[in-house]
Coordinates of C-alpha atoms in Angstrom, one line a residue:
M14 CA 72.1 87.6 163.2
N15 CA 69.2 87.1 165.6
L16 CA 65.6 86.9 164.3
P17 CA 64.3 90.6 165.2
Q18 CA 67.3 92.0 163.2
F19 CA 66.7 89.5 160.4
I20 CA 62.8 90.1 160.1
K21 CA 63.4 93.8 160.1
T22 CA 64.8 93.7 156.6
K23 CA 62.3 94.1 153.9
E24 CA 63.7 91.6 151.6
T25 CA 63.5 88.7 154.2
F26 CA 60.0 89.8 155.4
N27 CA 58.6 90.1 151.9
K28 CA 60.3 86.7 150.9
L29 CA 58.7 84.9 153.9
L30 CA 55.2 86.4 153.2
E31 CA 55.5 85.3 149.7
L32 CA 56.4 81.7 150.8
N33 CA 53.3 81.9 153.2
Q34 CA 55.3 80.3 156.0
L35 CA 55.5 83.2 158.4
C36 CA 53.0 82.9 161.1
V37 CA 51.7 86.2 162.3
L38 CA 49.3 86.7 165.3
S39 CA 48.3 89.3 167.8
I40 CA 47.1 88.6 171.3
D41 CA 45.4 90.9 174.0
A42 CA 46.6 91.5 177.5
E43 CA 45.1 88.3 178.8
E44 CA 47.0 86.3 175.9
R45 CA 43.8 85.7 174.0
L46 CA 44.0 85.5 170.3
L47 CA 42.7 88.6 168.4
F48 CA 44.0 87.9 164.9
A49 CA 46.1 85.3 163.1
N50 CA 47.1 84.9 159.5
P51 CA 46.4 81.6 157.6
A52 CA 49.9 80.2 158.1
F53 CA 49.1 80.0 161.8
Y54 CA 45.9 78.0 161.5
R55 CA 47.7 75.6 159.3
L56 CA 50.4 75.3 161.9
T57 CA 48.1 74.5 164.8
S58 CA 45.4 72.7 162.9
F59 CA 42.7 75.0 164.4
S60 CA 40.1 76.9 162.4
E61 CA 39.6 80.6 162.6
E62 CA 36.3 80.3 164.6
A63 CA 37.6 77.6 167.0
A64 CA 40.9 79.5 167.6
K65 CA 39.6 83.0 168.0
G66 CA 39.2 84.2 171.8
R67 CA 41.2 81.2 173.1
K68 CA 44.3 81.7 175.1
L69 CA 47.8 81.2 173.4
R70 CA 48.6 78.6 176.0
E71 CA 45.7 76.4 174.7
L72 CA 46.6 76.9 171.1
L73 CA 50.4 76.2 171.3
K74 CA 51.6 73.0 172.8
I75 CA 55.1 74.1 173.8
D76 CA 57.7 71.9 175.4
D77 CA 57.8 72.2 179.2
L78 CA 61.4 73.5 179.1
S79 CA 60.8 76.7 177.2
R80 CA 57.0 76.9 178.1
S81 CA 57.3 78.7 181.4
L82 CA 60.1 81.0 180.1
F83 CA 58.2 82.1 177.0
F84 CA 54.9 82.9 178.9
D85 CA 56.8 84.5 181.8
L86 CA 58.4 86.8 179.3
L87 CA 55.2 87.4 177.7
S88 CA 53.4 88.2 180.9
D89 CA 56.2 90.4 182.3
R90 CA 55.9 92.9 179.5
K91 CA 59.0 94.8 180.6
Q92 CA 60.8 94.0 177.3
A93 CA 59.6 95.7 174.3
E94 CA 60.7 92.9 172.1
F95 CA 62.4 89.6 172.4
S96 CA 62.8 86.3 170.5
L97 CA 63.1 82.6 171.7
A98 CA 63.6 79.1 170.2
L99 CA 60.5 76.9 170.9
E100 CA 59.6 73.2 170.3
V101 CA 55.9 73.1 169.3
E102 CA 53.9 70.0 169.0
V103 CA 51.9 70.3 165.7
A104 CA 48.6 68.6 165.6
G105 CA 48.8 65.4 163.4
K106 CA 52.6 66.0 163.0
E107 CA 55.9 65.8 164.8
T108 CA 57.4 68.3 167.1
Q109 CA 58.6 71.3 165.1
H110 CA 61.3 73.9 166.0
L111 CA 60.1 77.3 165.8
I112 CA 61.7 80.8 166.2
A113 CA 59.2 83.1 168.2
S114 CA 59.5 86.8 167.9
V115 CA 57.4 89.0 170.2
C116 CA 57.0 92.6 169.8
C117 CA 55.2 94.6 172.7
P118 CA 53.9 98.2 172.4
E119 CA 56.7 100.8 173.0
Q120 CA 54.7 102.8 175.5
A121 CA 54.2 101.2 179.0
H122 CA 50.4 102.4 179.1
D123 CA 49.9 100.5 175.8
R124 CA 51.2 97.3 176.8
E125 CA 48.0 96.1 178.3
N126 CA 46.6 96.2 174.8
G127 CA 48.4 93.2 173.9
S128 CA 51.4 92.0 171.8
I129 CA 52.3 90.9 168.1
I130 CA 53.8 87.5 167.8
S131 CA 55.5 86.0 164.7
L132 CA 56.4 82.4 164.4
L133 CA 58.8 80.8 161.8
P134 CA 60.0 77.2 161.4
Q135 CA 63.9 77.3 161.9
S136 CA 64.5 75.3 158.7
D137 CA 62.6 77.9 156.8
L138 CA 64.6 80.7 158.4
V139 CA 67.9 78.9 157.2
E140 CA 66.6 78.5 153.8
A141 CA 65.4 82.2 153.6
E142 CA 68.9 83.2 154.8
K143 CA 70.6 81.0 152.1
E144 CA 68.4 82.5 149.5
L145 CA 69.1 86.1 150.7
N146 CA 72.7 85.4 150.7
T147 CA 72.6 84.0 147.2
L148 CA 70.8 87.3 146.0
R149 CA 73.2 89.4 147.9
A150 CA 76.2 87.6 146.2
T151 CA 74.5 88.0 142.8
Y152 CA 74.0 91.8 143.5
H153 CA 77.7 92.0 144.6
A154 CA 78.9 90.2 141.4
L155 CA 76.9 92.7 139.3
L156 CA 78.2 95.7 141.3
D157 CA 81.7 94.3 141.1
A158 CA 81.5 94.2 137.2
A159 CA 80.3 97.7 137.1
F160 CA 82.4 100.3 135.2
D161 CA 81.7 102.9 137.8
G162 CA 82.8 102.9 141.5
V163 CA 80.0 101.8 144.0
I164 CA 80.1 102.5 147.7
V165 CA 77.4 101.9 150.4
Y166 CA 78.1 104.0 153.7
D167 CA 76.3 105.1 156.8
F168 CA 76.3 108.8 157.0
I169 CA 75.5 108.9 160.8
S170 CA 78.2 106.5 161.8
H171 CA 80.3 107.4 158.9
E172 CA 81.2 103.6 158.3
N173 CA 81.7 102.1 155.0
I174 CA 79.4 99.0 154.4
Y175 CA 80.3 97.9 151.0
C176 CA 82.5 99.0 148.0
N177 CA 83.4 97.5 144.6
D178 CA 86.7 97.0 143.0
K179 CA 86.1 100.0 140.6
F180 CA 85.7 102.2 143.7
V181 CA 89.0 100.8 145.3
Q182 CA 90.7 101.5 141.7
L183 CA 89.3 105.1 141.7
M184 CA 90.6 105.9 145.1
G185 CA 93.9 104.5 144.5
A186 CA 93.8 102.2 147.7
D187 CA 95.5 98.8 147.9
D188 CA 92.3 96.7 148.6
R189 CA 88.8 96.9 149.8
A190 CA 89.9 96.5 153.5
E191 CA 91.7 99.9 153.4
I192 CA 88.3 101.5 152.1
M193 CA 86.1 99.7 154.5
N194 CA 88.3 100.9 157.5
S195 CA 88.6 104.6 156.4
N196 CA 86.3 107.7 156.7
P197 CA 84.9 109.1 153.4
L198 CA 86.5 112.4 154.2
E199 CA 90.0 110.8 154.1
F200 CA 89.7 110.6 150.4
S201 CA 88.6 114.1 149.9
P202 CA 90.7 117.3 149.9
A203 CA 90.2 119.9 152.5
F204 CA 88.4 122.3 150.2
Q205 CA 86.5 122.0 147.0
P206 CA 87.1 124.2 144.0
D207 CA 84.3 126.6 144.9
G208 CA 86.0 127.3 148.2
R209 CA 83.7 125.3 150.6
S210 CA 85.2 122.7 152.8
S211 CA 84.5 119.0 151.7
K212 CA 82.7 118.3 154.9
E213 CA 80.3 121.2 154.3
V214 CA 79.6 120.0 150.8
I215 CA 78.9 116.4 152.0
D216 CA 76.6 117.6 154.7
D217 CA 74.8 119.7 152.3
H218 CA 74.5 116.7 150.1
H219 CA 73.1 114.6 152.9
R220 CA 70.5 117.2 153.7
R221 CA 69.2 117.0 150.1
L222 CA 69.1 113.4 150.4
M223 CA 66.9 113.5 153.4
V224 CA 64.4 115.5 151.5
R225 CA 64.5 114.2 148.1
G226 CA 65.9 110.6 148.6
A227 CA 68.3 110.9 145.7
S228 CA 70.8 113.5 144.6
I229 CA 73.5 114.0 141.9
V230 CA 76.5 116.2 142.3
E231 CA 80.1 116.9 141.0
Y232 CA 82.6 116.4 143.6
T233 CA 86.4 116.6 143.8
H234 CA 88.1 113.6 145.4
M235 CA 91.5 112.8 146.2
R236 CA 93.3 109.5 145.6
K237 CA 95.7 107.9 148.0
G238 CA 98.7 109.7 146.4
G239 CA 97.2 113.0 146.7
Q240 CA 96.0 113.3 143.0
L241 CA 92.7 115.3 142.6
F242 CA 90.2 114.1 140.2
L243 CA 86.6 115.2 139.4
V244 CA 83.5 112.7 139.9
Q245 CA 79.9 112.6 139.3
A246 CA 78.3 111.2 142.4
S247 CA 74.8 109.8 142.3
A248 CA 73.5 109.0 145.6
T249 CA 70.3 107.2 146.7
R250 CA 69.1 106.9 150.2
L251 CA 68.2 103.3 151.2
Q252 CA 64.7 102.5 152.3
P253 CA 64.0 101.9 156.1
P254 CA 65.0 100.3 158.2
N255 CA 68.6 101.1 156.5
Q256 CA 67.4 104.8 155.9
S257 CA 70.8 106.0 157.3
Q258 CA 72.7 104.1 154.6
I259 CA 73.5 105.7 151.3
L260 CA 74.3 103.9 148.0
C261 CA 76.6 106.1 146.0
V262 CA 77.8 105.7 142.3
L263 CA 80.9 107.5 141.3
R264 CA 82.0 108.1 137.8
D265 CA 85.4 109.8 136.9
I266 CA 84.6 112.7 134.7
T267 CA 87.9 114.4 134.8
K268 CA 88.7 113.5 131.0
Q269 CA 85.0 114.3 130.1
K270 CA 85.4 117.8 131.6
A271 CA 88.7 118.3 130.0
T272 CA 87.0 117.4 126.6
E273 CA 84.1 119.6 127.4
R274 CA 86.4 122.4 128.0
D275 CA 88.3 121.7 124.8
L276 CA 85.1 121.8 122.9
K277 CA 84.1 125.1 124.3
V278 CA 87.7 126.5 123.3
Q279 CA 87.2 125.1 119.8
H280 CA 83.6 126.3 119.6
S281 CA 84.7 129.8 120.7
R282 CA 87.5 129.7 118.0
Y283 CA 85.1 128.5 115.4
A284 CA 82.6 131.2 116.4
L285 CA 85.5 133.8 116.3
I286 CA 86.4 132.6 112.8
T287 CA 82.7 132.4 111.5
E288 CA 81.9 135.8 113.0
H289 CA 84.9 137.6 111.3
I290 CA 85.8 135.5 108.2
S291 CA 85.1 137.2 104.8
D292 CA 84.0 134.1 103.4
I293 CA 80.3 133.1 103.7
I294 CA 79.7 129.7 105.6
L295 CA 76.4 128.2 105.0
T296 CA 74.8 125.0 106.1
S297 CA 71.5 123.4 105.0
D298 CA 69.5 120.2 105.7
A299 CA 68.4 117.3 103.7
N300 CA 65.8 119.6 101.8
Y301 CA 68.5 122.3 101.3
S302 CA 66.9 124.7 103.5
I303 CA 69.5 127.0 105.3
T304 CA 70.0 126.1 108.8
Y305 CA 73.1 128.4 109.5
V306 CA 74.7 131.2 107.7
S307 CA 77.6 133.3 108.9
P308 CA 77.3 137.0 109.5
S309 CA 79.6 137.8 106.5
I310 CA 76.7 137.5 104.2
Q311 CA 75.5 140.8 105.4
K312 CA 78.6 142.5 103.8
S313 CA 78.8 140.3 100.7
L314 CA 75.1 140.0 99.8
G315 CA 73.2 142.5 101.9
Y316 CA 71.1 139.8 103.7
S317 CA 70.9 139.5 107.5
P318 CA 71.7 136.0 108.8
V319 CA 68.4 135.8 110.7
E320 CA 66.3 136.5 107.5
M321 CA 68.1 133.7 105.6
L322 CA 67.2 130.9 108.1
G323 CA 64.8 128.5 106.6
R324 CA 65.1 129.6 103.1
Q325 CA 66.0 127.6 100.1
V326 CA 69.6 127.7 99.0
K327 CA 68.4 127.9 95.3
D328 CA 66.5 131.2 96.1
L329 CA 70.1 132.9 96.3
A330 CA 71.4 131.3 93.1
H331 CA 71.0 132.9 89.6
P332 CA 68.3 131.0 87.8
D333 CA 70.4 129.9 85.0
D334 CA 72.9 128.3 87.4
V335 CA 70.2 126.2 89.2
P336 CA 69.9 123.3 86.6
V337 CA 73.8 123.0 86.5
F338 CA 73.8 122.3 90.4
E339 CA 70.9 120.1 90.2
Q340 CA 72.7 117.9 87.7
I341 CA 75.8 117.8 89.9
L342 CA 73.8 117.0 92.9
S343 CA 72.0 114.1 91.2
K344 CA 75.2 112.2 91.1
H345 CA 75.4 112.3 94.9
P346 CA 79.0 113.7 95.2
V347 CA 80.8 114.0 98.5
R348 CA 82.6 117.2 97.7
F349 CA 82.9 119.4 94.8
R350 CA 83.9 123.0 93.8
S351 CA 82.3 125.3 91.3
E352 CA 81.8 129.1 90.3
V353 CA 78.3 130.2 90.9
R354 CA 76.4 133.5 90.5
L355 CA 74.4 134.6 93.6
L356 CA 71.9 137.3 93.7
N357 CA 72.3 139.9 96.4
A358 CA 69.7 141.9 98.1
S359 CA 69.5 144.4 95.2
S360 CA 69.0 141.4 92.7
K361 CA 72.5 142.1 91.4
V362 CA 74.7 139.2 90.2
V363 CA 77.8 138.4 92.6
W364 CA 80.3 135.8 91.6
F365 CA 81.4 133.3 94.1
E366 CA 83.5 130.3 94.3
A367 CA 81.8 127.6 96.1
E368 CA 83.5 124.7 98.1
I369 CA 80.5 122.3 99.0
K370 CA 80.8 119.2 101.1
L371 CA 77.7 116.8 101.5
R372 CA 77.1 114.3 104.4
Y373 CA 75.1 111.1 103.9
D374 CA 73.7 108.6 106.3
E375 CA 74.4 105.0 106.2
K376 CA 71.6 104.4 103.7
G377 CA 73.2 107.0 101.4
R378 CA 70.4 109.6 102.2
L379 CA 71.5 113.4 102.4
M380 CA 71.8 114.6 105.9
E381 CA 73.5 117.9 105.6
S382 CA 75.5 120.2 103.2
I383 CA 78.2 122.5 104.2
S384 CA 79.3 125.4 101.8
V385 CA 82.0 127.9 101.9
L386 CA 81.5 130.6 99.4
R387 CA 84.3 133.2 98.4
D388 CA 83.5 136.4 96.6
I389 CA 85.5 136.2 93.4
S390 CA 83.8 139.3 91.8
E391 CA 87.0 141.2 91.6
R392 CA 88.9 138.5 90.0
K393 CA 86.1 138.1 87.5
S394 CA 86.3 141.7 86.8
V395 CA 90.1 141.3 86.2
E396 CA 89.6 138.4 84.0
A397 CA 87.1 140.3 81.9
Q398 CA 89.7 143.2 81.5
K399 CA 92.3 140.8 80.6
I400 CA 90.2 139.1 77.9
E401 CA 89.3 142.6 76.6
G402 CA 93.1 143.5 76.6
E403 CA 93.8 140.2 74.8
L404 CA 91.1 140.9 72.2
A405 CA 92.4 144.5 71.8
Y406 CA 96.0 143.1 71.5
Q407 CA 95.1 140.6 68.8
L408 CA 93.1 143.2 66.8
L409 CA 96.2 145.3 67.0
A410 CA 98.5 142.4 66.1
E411 CA 96.5 141.7 62.9
H412 CA 97.4 145.2 61.5
V413 CA 101.0 144.9 62.2
H414 CA 103.2 144.3 59.1
Q415 CA 105.4 141.8 61.1
G416 CA 105.2 138.3 62.2
L417 CA 103.7 138.4 65.8
A418 CA 103.1 135.3 67.8
S419 CA 102.6 134.2 71.5
L420 CA 103.9 131.1 72.9
D421 CA 103.5 129.4 76.3
A422 CA 106.5 128.5 78.4
E423 CA 106.8 125.2 76.5
G424 CA 107.2 127.0 73.2
R425 CA 103.7 126.0 71.9
F426 CA 101.9 128.6 69.7
Q427 CA 98.8 130.2 71.5
F428 CA 98.3 133.2 69.0
V429 CA 99.7 134.1 65.7
N430 CA 98.7 137.0 63.4
A431 CA 97.8 136.8 59.8
H432 CA 101.3 138.1 58.6
F433 CA 103.0 135.2 60.6
C434 CA 100.6 132.7 58.9
R435 CA 101.6 134.2 55.5
L436 CA 105.2 133.6 56.3
L437 CA 104.7 130.0 57.1
D438 CA 102.2 129.6 54.3
S439 CA 99.9 127.9 56.8
S440 CA 96.5 128.6 58.4
K441 CA 96.2 129.6 62.0
E442 CA 94.5 126.2 62.8
Q443 CA 97.8 124.6 61.5
V444 CA 100.1 126.6 63.4
I445 CA 98.3 127.0 66.9
G446 CA 99.2 124.1 69.2
T447 CA 102.4 123.3 67.4
K448 CA 105.8 124.0 68.9
W449 CA 108.2 126.6 67.6
E450 CA 110.8 123.7 67.1
D451 CA 108.3 122.2 64.4
W452 CA 109.0 125.1 62.0
V453 CA 112.7 125.6 62.2
L454 CA 115.6 123.9 60.6
Y455 CA 118.2 124.0 63.4
Q456 CA 117.8 123.8 67.1
K457 CA 120.7 125.8 68.4
A458 CA 118.8 128.9 68.5
E459 CA 115.9 127.2 70.4
R460 CA 118.1 126.1 73.1
N461 CA 119.2 129.7 73.3
R462 CA 115.6 130.6 74.0
G463 CA 115.8 128.6 77.3
S464 CA 118.3 131.3 78.6
I465 CA 115.5 133.9 78.8
S466 CA 115.1 134.9 82.4
K467 CA 113.5 137.6 84.5
N468 CA 116.6 139.5 84.7
A469 CA 117.3 139.1 80.9
P470 CA 113.8 138.9 79.3
T471 CA 114.6 139.5 75.7
L472 CA 116.6 137.5 73.2
E473 CA 117.5 138.3 69.6
Y474 CA 118.8 135.9 67.0
R475 CA 118.6 134.7 63.4
Q476 CA 116.7 131.7 62.4
S477 CA 115.8 129.7 59.3
L478 CA 112.0 128.7 59.1
L479 CA 110.7 125.7 57.2
T480 CA 107.8 126.8 55.2
K481 CA 105.7 125.0 52.4
R482 CA 107.4 127.4 49.9
G483 CA 110.8 126.7 51.1
L484 CA 113.4 128.0 53.6
I485 CA 113.3 131.6 54.7
K486 CA 115.6 133.4 57.0
V487 CA 114.4 135.7 59.6
D488 CA 115.3 138.0 62.5
V489 CA 113.6 136.8 65.8
R490 CA 113.1 139.0 68.9
L491 CA 111.6 137.1 71.8
V492 CA 110.2 138.9 75.0
G493 CA 109.4 136.8 78.1
N494 CA 106.5 137.7 80.5
F495 CA 107.0 136.4 83.9
A496 CA 105.0 135.7 87.0
P497 CA 105.6 137.6 90.5
N498 CA 107.5 134.4 91.6
G499 CA 109.8 134.6 88.5
Q500 CA 108.3 131.7 86.6
L501 CA 108.0 132.2 82.8
V502 CA 104.4 132.4 81.7
R503 CA 104.3 133.5 78.1
I504 CA 106.8 134.5 75.3
T505 CA 106.0 137.1 72.5
A506 CA 107.9 136.6 69.2
L507 CA 108.5 139.3 66.5
V508 CA 109.7 137.8 63.3
N509 CA 111.1 139.9 60.1
V510 CA 111.9 138.3 57.1
I511 CA 115.6 138.9 55.9
E512 CA 115.7 136.9 52.7
H513 CA 115.3 133.6 51.3
S514 CA 118.6 131.9 52.0
S515 CA 120.3 128.6 51.7
D516 CA 123.4 129.6 53.8
E517 CA 122.3 127.1 56.7
M518 CA 121.9 124.3 54.4
P519 CA 124.7 124.2 51.9
L520 CA 123.6 120.9 50.4
I521 CA 120.1 122.3 49.2
E522 CA 120.6 124.7 46.4
K523 CA 117.9 126.7 45.1
D524 CA 117.0 129.1 42.5
N525 CA 115.9 132.9 43.6
K526 CA 112.7 132.3 41.6
S527 CA 111.7 128.7 42.2
Y528 CA 112.4 125.5 43.8
S529 CA 113.0 122.3 41.9
N530 CA 111.1 119.2 42.8
Q531 CA 114.3 117.8 44.4
Q532 CA 114.7 120.7 46.5
Q533 CA 111.3 120.7 47.7
D534 CA 111.5 117.0 48.5
E535 CA 114.5 117.6 50.7
L536 CA 112.9 120.3 52.6
D537 CA 109.9 118.0 53.3
F538 CA 112.4 115.3 54.2
V539 CA 114.1 117.6 56.7
A540 CA 110.7 118.7 58.3
T541 CA 109.5 115.1 58.6
L542 CA 112.8 113.9 60.1
K543 CA 112.6 116.7 62.5
R544 CA 109.1 115.9 63.7
R545 CA 109.8 112.1 63.8
F546 CA 113.0 112.3 65.6
P547 CA 113.5 115.6 67.5
Q548 CA 116.3 114.2 69.4
L549 CA 118.6 114.4 66.3
T550 CA 121.1 117.3 66.1
D551 CA 121.8 119.5 63.1
Q552 CA 124.9 117.5 62.4
D553 CA 122.9 114.3 62.5
I554 CA 120.3 115.8 60.1
M555 CA 123.2 116.7 57.6
H556 CA 124.4 113.1 57.7
C557 CA 120.9 111.8 57.1
L558 CA 120.5 113.8 54.0
L559 CA 123.9 112.5 52.7
I560 CA 122.9 108.9 53.5
R561 CA 119.6 109.6 51.7
K562 CA 121.5 110.7 48.6
G563 CA 123.2 107.5 48.6
L564 CA 126.8 108.7 49.3
S565 CA 129.1 106.1 51.0
A566 CA 131.1 106.8 54.1
R567 CA 134.2 107.5 52.0
E568 CA 132.4 109.9 49.7
V569 CA 131.0 111.9 52.7
A570 CA 134.5 112.0 54.2
L571 CA 135.8 113.4 51.0
Q572 CA 133.2 115.9 50.6
T573 CA 133.2 117.1 54.2
K574 CA 136.8 117.0 54.7
I575 CA 136.4 114.6 57.9
A576 CA 138.0 111.1 58.7
I577 CA 136.0 108.1 57.6
K578 CA 136.1 106.8 61.0
S579 CA 134.3 110.0 62.2
V580 CA 131.6 109.5 59.4
E581 CA 131.1 105.7 60.6
M582 CA 130.7 106.8 64.3
A583 CA 128.3 109.6 63.4
R584 CA 126.1 107.0 61.5
Y585 CA 126.4 104.6 64.4
R586 CA 125.1 107.4 66.8
I587 CA 122.1 108.1 64.6
R588 CA 121.1 104.5 64.7
K589 CA 121.4 104.5 68.5
K590 CA 119.3 107.8 68.8
I591 CA 116.4 106.5 66.7
D592 CA 116.6 103.0 68.3
L593 CA 117.0 101.2 64.9
N594 CA 117.0 97.4 64.8
R595 CA 120.1 95.9 63.5
S596 CA 118.4 94.0 60.9
V597 CA 117.1 97.2 59.3
R598 CA 119.3 99.4 57.1
L599 CA 119.6 103.1 57.9
S600 CA 119.7 104.2 54.3
T601 CA 116.4 102.0 53.6
L602 CA 114.6 103.8 56.6
L603 CA 115.7 107.2 55.5
R604 CA 114.5 106.7 51.7
E605 CA 111.0 105.4 52.9
L606 CA 110.5 108.1 55.5
N607 CA 108.4 110.3 53.3

């Protein structure tokens, strides 16, 4: 690289002026000094007053070999510019090697006005070149580490000056040499998506650069294998003297554009849902001011979405519900569900089911709340009618001269009328919540109750009930109520007393007028045994009664006409069912059960 090319670069020229080592002077047509910078006076040891007006031949002691050539070229003035190496004797110092650069006026008629000469020590030039190369290497390292592709090219000569590794990777090239030896249009399709040719787009881009100095454009490139991809090209025109060179930064935005398209599709779907969904979607800021409300609020509450923006959410709520919500929100929940009453445009109450989600920042401060409100007025109306129907049913049931009860699917009493309570000789509080099995002697009929189905919703059988007054025999009619999916929801039981009977428990004899203390004790024992050990069968209960009476296995075998071995096996099974320790006698446990 020669000196004229070197000093034309802005970086080098500024660097040399900063170092204050570049000598710049101007002479007239007679080679007399017109102007010189301080560096020149330091070089020649002349003062400004002594040097001004003197001829350059007198100021510079140039060696004989290059002296005549230098001044001949200077006097000839046929060359607009030239450079020459000189050996100059510096006053008080040794001979110094300088690089002289001469710039004459470009127009011939102006050359009589003189020339501009720059002198630079050759050693300083080398140092400046080294420093510039170091800076250039640093910039290249930074550009090579960039995440975006970078290329410098000349848009006049269509030559690539520099590119980083990311650019090579973007274009699918093998190495930088392949990029440097190629034309930019080789990595472009013939036409862009808008129908224009790639050359037309690039030329238009260059014209904008000439006017603005910088430009950003989206452009479709083509990789070496023919794959098209979209980039965002940020181009900057370099400063003179490299004004035909362009620094271009390419960022692959193919995935970004695909994501943006997906977001637009999702946004359109979201808008479609929110615009047509019957539920109200409402968002509010940290102060619970409404920031968005879906159009469905017009149909549900009679408000337009526009008039709701900026209003407080609590303005919609029934005054009695506001404290409840404030208490819930004071606990900083993330999500909760509740039923709330809202006031429509006519100040009438409308019931809604609210699903509310709250978003907080990293410091736990509320940022936004999102509410989905569903109108449940119709459901509330049905529930109210159902409650009214239940009340009417219960009122009617109290005047029926039959035992009437409602049980859930598990057989627990939910309602009993007064006549049923009189049959059991118990209060409603004592009956409701207990199971039907707690009030019967044998379980067989209860197992039959499980056979109720949607196809056979009724069941009739006879049953013995345990009451405080003794054992009563009743006719039971069960009617099942089923959900649309066939699941059993409720059972209605009608109970009619047949007679006080002892047929189902032959070991307990009773008088038609009253029970003895012993008989009442046996009834209490059976009830307690069934509650403590519901896993025992009717046969097990009979054996427990006989054991409690103190009968041996032989005596039981004679009375029931079964084998002794069978009696012993029955007693063994009872011990296993109630998980009785071997150290505890079964007869002792049964006597102490009450």
